[in-house]
C-alpha cells in the first residue's frame, strides 16, 4: 500500500514522519527511513533524539543511521551511526544488535551499506527480494529520481512518500 503526504515548508511533514515512526514501532513494525539527502534523514532523527520525551521514544525506537560519518551533519545523530554503535559490540553479538534496529535511516543509495540489506541484495542476484521492512518512509520525494526510489522501495511492504511538489526536482 502507498500513502502520500504533501505539504509546503513549515507545515509539519518532519513532525508527522517522527510520529509515524513512533506509531509504527509501537505496533512492532520495522521502518526504513530514506531520502535523497542526508539533511532530511538527520532532521527526522534529530527530532526524535532531542524530543522532550526522548527517553520514552528511544525506549521504543531503536534507530540506526547508515552511512559515512562525514555525511552526517547533526552531532546528536553521530552516536547512532552504525559503525559507531558496532565498534563497541563484540563480534559474537553483532548480528543480534543489527537485528534489533527497528528504524534504519539512510539515503536511497546509502541504505545498501547496511549489512542485512547488502547481503539480501547480494543473495538475490537478479531474483526478487523479500521485504525486510514493514514500512519505507521516503522524505523529500520530489528530489528523488525513480531509480533512487526503487532501491528502498523493493525492501519494504508499504510506502509512505512525503514531499513538497513545489520543491526543486531531482538533478
mmCIF file of C-alpha atoms in Angstrom:
data_model
loop_
_atom_site.group_PDB
_atom_site.id
_atom_site.type_symbol
_atom_site.label_atom_id
_atom_site.label_comp_id
_atom_site.label_asym_id
_atom_site.label_seq_id
_atom_site.Cartn_x
_atom_site.Cartn_y
_atom_site.Cartn_z
ATOM 1 C CA UNK A 1 0.000 0.000 0.000
ATOM 2 C CA UNK A 2 1.070 3.588 -0.627
ATOM 3 C CA UNK A 3 0.400 6.690 1.470
ATOM 4 C CA UNK A 4 1.255 10.157 0.128
ATOM 5 C CA UNK A 5 1.867 13.203 2.337
ATOM 6 C CA UNK A 6 2.343 16.553 0.605
ATOM 7 C CA UNK A 7 2.802 19.997 2.076
ATOM 8 C CA UNK A 8 4.777 23.210 1.692
ATOM 9 C CA UNK A 9 7.680 24.141 4.005
ATOM 10 C CA UNK A 10 6.802 24.509 7.671
ATOM 11 C CA UNK A 11 3.568 22.513 7.623
ATOM 12 C CA UNK A 12 4.839 19.723 9.887
ATOM 13 C CA UNK A 13 5.954 16.997 7.484
ATOM 14 C CA UNK A 14 9.053 16.169 9.573
ATOM 15 C CA UNK A 15 6.980 16.131 12.761
ATOM 16 C CA UNK A 16 4.460 13.831 11.066
ATOM 17 C CA UNK A 17 7.248 11.485 9.953
ATOM 18 C CA UNK A 18 8.550 11.340 13.537
ATOM 19 C CA UNK A 19 5.072 10.473 14.813
ATOM 20 C CA UNK A 20 4.622 7.823 12.107
ATOM 21 C CA UNK A 21 7.923 6.217 13.103
ATOM 22 C CA UNK A 22 6.802 6.154 16.727
ATOM 23 C CA UNK A 23 3.385 4.683 15.899
ATOM 24 C CA UNK A 24 4.795 2.054 13.504
ATOM 25 C CA UNK A 25 7.456 0.985 16.014
ATOM 26 C CA UNK A 26 4.822 0.929 18.769
ATOM 27 C CA UNK A 27 2.934 -1.616 16.604
ATOM 28 C CA UNK A 28 6.105 -3.722 16.368
ATOM 29 C CA UNK A 29 6.840 -2.726 12.763
ATOM 30 C CA UNK A 30 10.268 -2.160 11.221
ATOM 31 C CA UNK A 31 10.779 1.139 9.389
ATOM 32 C CA UNK A 32 13.225 2.189 6.690
ATOM 33 C CA UNK A 33 13.588 5.982 6.610
ATOM 34 C CA UNK A 34 15.163 7.191 3.417
ATOM 35 C CA UNK A 35 15.713 10.329 1.399
ATOM 36 C CA UNK A 36 17.928 11.528 -1.386
ATOM 37 C CA UNK A 37 19.526 13.972 1.083
ATOM 38 C CA UNK A 38 21.411 13.343 4.316
ATOM 39 C CA UNK A 39 19.958 16.525 5.852
ATOM 40 C CA UNK A 40 16.365 15.265 5.578
ATOM 41 C CA UNK A 41 17.240 11.989 7.322
ATOM 42 C CA UNK A 42 19.181 13.733 10.070
ATOM 43 C CA UNK A 43 16.339 16.234 10.624
ATOM 44 C CA UNK A 44 13.902 13.420 11.414
ATOM 45 C CA UNK A 45 16.388 11.571 13.622
ATOM 46 C CA UNK A 46 17.323 14.760 15.436
ATOM 47 C CA UNK A 47 13.644 15.493 16.081
ATOM 48 C CA UNK A 48 13.274 12.063 17.730
ATOM 49 C CA UNK A 49 16.564 12.197 19.674
ATOM 50 C CA UNK A 50 16.006 15.721 21.039
ATOM 51 C CA UNK A 51 12.271 15.385 21.684
ATOM 52 C CA UNK A 52 11.136 16.430 25.173
ATOM 53 C CA UNK A 53 10.076 12.785 25.739
ATOM 54 C CA UNK A 54 13.185 11.326 24.077
ATOM 55 C CA UNK A 55 13.678 8.722 26.817
ATOM 56 C CA UNK A 56 10.197 7.341 26.212
ATOM 57 C CA UNK A 57 10.594 7.471 22.433
ATOM 58 C CA UNK A 58 14.023 5.825 22.465
ATOM 59 C CA UNK A 59 12.755 3.077 24.763
ATOM 60 C CA UNK A 60 10.556 2.066 21.835
ATOM 61 C CA UNK A 61 12.508 3.276 18.805
ATOM 62 C CA UNK A 62 15.922 1.706 18.264
ATOM 63 C CA UNK A 63 17.374 3.830 15.443
ATOM 64 C CA UNK A 64 20.490 3.347 13.397
ATOM 65 C CA UNK A 65 21.931 5.837 10.908
ATOM 66 C CA UNK A 66 23.564 4.142 7.931
ATOM 67 C CA UNK A 67 26.314 5.911 6.046
ATOM 68 C CA UNK A 68 29.637 7.613 6.403
ATOM 69 C CA UNK A 69 30.058 9.855 9.445
ATOM 70 C CA UNK A 70 31.339 12.695 7.241
ATOM 71 C CA UNK A 71 27.868 12.899 5.655
ATOM 72 C CA UNK A 72 26.045 13.257 8.988
ATOM 73 C CA UNK A 73 25.635 16.930 9.762
ATOM 74 C CA UNK A 74 23.999 16.659 13.207
ATOM 75 C CA UNK A 75 26.254 15.971 16.192
ATOM 76 C CA UNK A 76 23.420 14.369 18.181
ATOM 77 C CA UNK A 77 22.888 11.821 15.372
ATOM 78 C CA UNK A 78 26.551 10.697 15.231
ATOM 79 C CA UNK A 79 26.299 8.252 18.184
ATOM 80 C CA UNK A 80 23.549 6.436 16.221
ATOM 81 C CA UNK A 81 25.738 5.789 13.169
ATOM 82 C CA UNK A 82 26.023 2.053 12.523
ATOM 83 C CA UNK A 83 29.838 1.968 12.639
ATOM 84 C CA UNK A 84 29.914 3.960 15.903
ATOM 85 C CA UNK A 85 27.457 1.581 17.562
ATOM 86 C CA UNK A 86 29.125 -1.594 16.320
ATOM 87 C CA UNK A 87 32.696 -0.660 17.303
ATOM 88 C CA UNK A 88 31.708 -1.337 20.940
ATOM 89 C CA UNK A 89 29.852 -4.599 20.253
ATOM 90 C CA UNK A 90 31.716 -7.934 20.475
ATOM 91 C CA UNK A 91 31.658 -9.800 17.167
ATOM 92 C CA UNK A 92 29.515 -12.654 18.506
ATOM 93 C CA UNK A 93 26.728 -10.179 19.362
ATOM 94 C CA UNK A 94 26.804 -8.018 16.240
ATOM 95 C CA UNK A 95 24.020 -9.933 14.451
ATOM 96 C CA UNK A 96 21.753 -9.623 17.480
ATOM 97 C CA UNK A 97 22.351 -5.874 17.732
ATOM 98 C CA UNK A 98 21.897 -5.400 13.982
ATOM 99 C CA UNK A 99 18.592 -7.301 14.054
ATOM 100 C CA UNK A 100 17.340 -5.136 16.949
ATOM 101 C CA UNK A 101 17.230 -1.898 14.937
ATOM 102 C CA UNK A 102 13.608 -1.080 14.162
ATOM 103 C CA UNK A 103 14.364 2.255 12.473
ATOM 104 C CA UNK A 104 17.053 2.127 9.781
ATOM 105 C CA UNK A 105 17.896 5.538 8.307
ATOM 106 C CA UNK A 106 19.965 6.266 5.222
ATOM 107 C CA UNK A 107 19.973 7.834 1.798
ATOM 108 C CA UNK A 108 18.243 5.986 -1.009
ATOM 109 C CA UNK A 109 21.570 4.578 -2.203
ATOM 110 C CA UNK A 110 23.355 4.655 1.178
ATOM 111 C CA UNK A 111 20.961 2.112 2.719
ATOM 112 C CA UNK A 112 22.746 -0.508 0.624
ATOM 113 C CA UNK A 113 25.689 -0.306 3.044
ATOM 114 C CA UNK A 114 23.552 -1.666 5.932
ATOM 115 C CA UNK A 115 24.776 -5.294 6.217
ATOM 116 C CA UNK A 116 21.360 -7.058 6.183
ATOM 117 C CA UNK A 117 20.340 -5.046 3.122
ATOM 118 C CA UNK A 118 23.680 -5.555 1.403
ATOM 119 C CA UNK A 119 23.613 -9.323 1.935
ATOM 120 C CA UNK A 120 19.938 -9.550 0.864
ATOM 121 C CA UNK A 121 20.696 -7.699 -2.382
ATOM 122 C CA UNK A 122 23.846 -9.756 -2.984
ATOM 123 C CA UNK A 123 21.964 -13.031 -2.400
ATOM 124 C CA UNK A 124 19.137 -12.045 -4.749
ATOM 125 C CA UNK A 125 21.332 -11.758 -7.880
ATOM 126 C CA UNK A 126 18.514 -10.788 -10.220
ATOM 127 C CA UNK A 127 15.691 -12.592 -8.410
ATOM 128 C CA UNK A 128 13.009 -10.925 -6.333
ATOM 129 C CA UNK A 129 13.936 -9.549 -2.929
ATOM 130 C CA UNK A 130 11.881 -10.325 0.160
ATOM 131 C CA UNK A 131 10.894 -7.180 2.058
ATOM 132 C CA UNK A 132 12.990 -6.550 5.171
ATOM 133 C CA UNK A 133 10.842 -3.653 6.390
ATOM 134 C CA UNK A 134 7.160 -3.198 7.067
ATOM 135 C CA UNK A 135 7.266 0.475 6.049
ATOM 136 C CA UNK A 136 9.507 2.685 3.980
ATOM 137 C CA UNK A 137 9.185 6.412 4.594
ATOM 138 C CA UNK A 138 10.682 8.446 1.769
ATOM 139 C CA UNK A 139 11.211 12.092 2.674
ATOM 140 C CA UNK A 140 11.741 14.893 0.137
ATOM 141 C CA UNK A 141 10.326 12.639 -2.559
ATOM 142 C CA UNK A 142 10.300 15.396 -5.171
ATOM 143 C CA UNK A 143 14.122 15.394 -5.105
ATOM 144 C CA UNK A 144 14.293 11.634 -5.680
ATOM 145 C CA UNK A 145 14.563 10.024 -9.094
ATOM 146 C CA UNK A 146 12.506 6.935 -9.834
ATOM 147 C CA UNK A 147 15.587 4.690 -9.877
ATOM 148 C CA UNK A 148 16.665 6.065 -6.471
ATOM 149 C CA UNK A 149 13.151 5.411 -5.149
ATOM 150 C CA UNK A 150 13.301 1.764 -6.241
ATOM 151 C CA UNK A 151 16.277 0.881 -4.034
ATOM 152 C CA UNK A 152 14.495 1.323 -0.667
ATOM 153 C CA UNK A 153 11.046 0.577 -2.127
ATOM 154 C CA UNK A 154 11.816 -3.047 -3.017
ATOM 155 C CA UNK A 155 12.938 -3.618 0.569
ATOM 156 C CA UNK A 156 9.582 -2.613 2.077
ATOM 157 C CA UNK A 157 5.984 -3.843 2.109
ATOM 158 C CA UNK A 158 4.330 -0.426 2.387
ATOM 159 C CA UNK A 159 5.432 3.048 1.364
ATOM 160 C CA UNK A 160 4.878 6.475 2.870
ATOM 161 C CA UNK A 161 6.007 9.107 0.379
ATOM 162 C CA UNK A 162 6.492 12.630 1.746
ATOM 163 C CA UNK A 163 7.314 15.828 -0.085
ATOM 164 C CA UNK A 164 6.548 19.229 -1.471
ATOM 165 C CA UNK A 165 5.518 19.337 -5.127
ATOM 166 C CA UNK A 166 6.861 22.885 -5.418
ATOM 167 C CA UNK A 167 10.323 21.873 -4.226
ATOM 168 C CA UNK A 168 13.191 21.537 -6.659
ATOM 169 C CA UNK A 169 13.031 18.466 -8.879
ATOM 170 C CA UNK A 170 15.820 15.815 -8.955
ATOM 171 C CA UNK A 171 19.057 16.864 -10.581
#
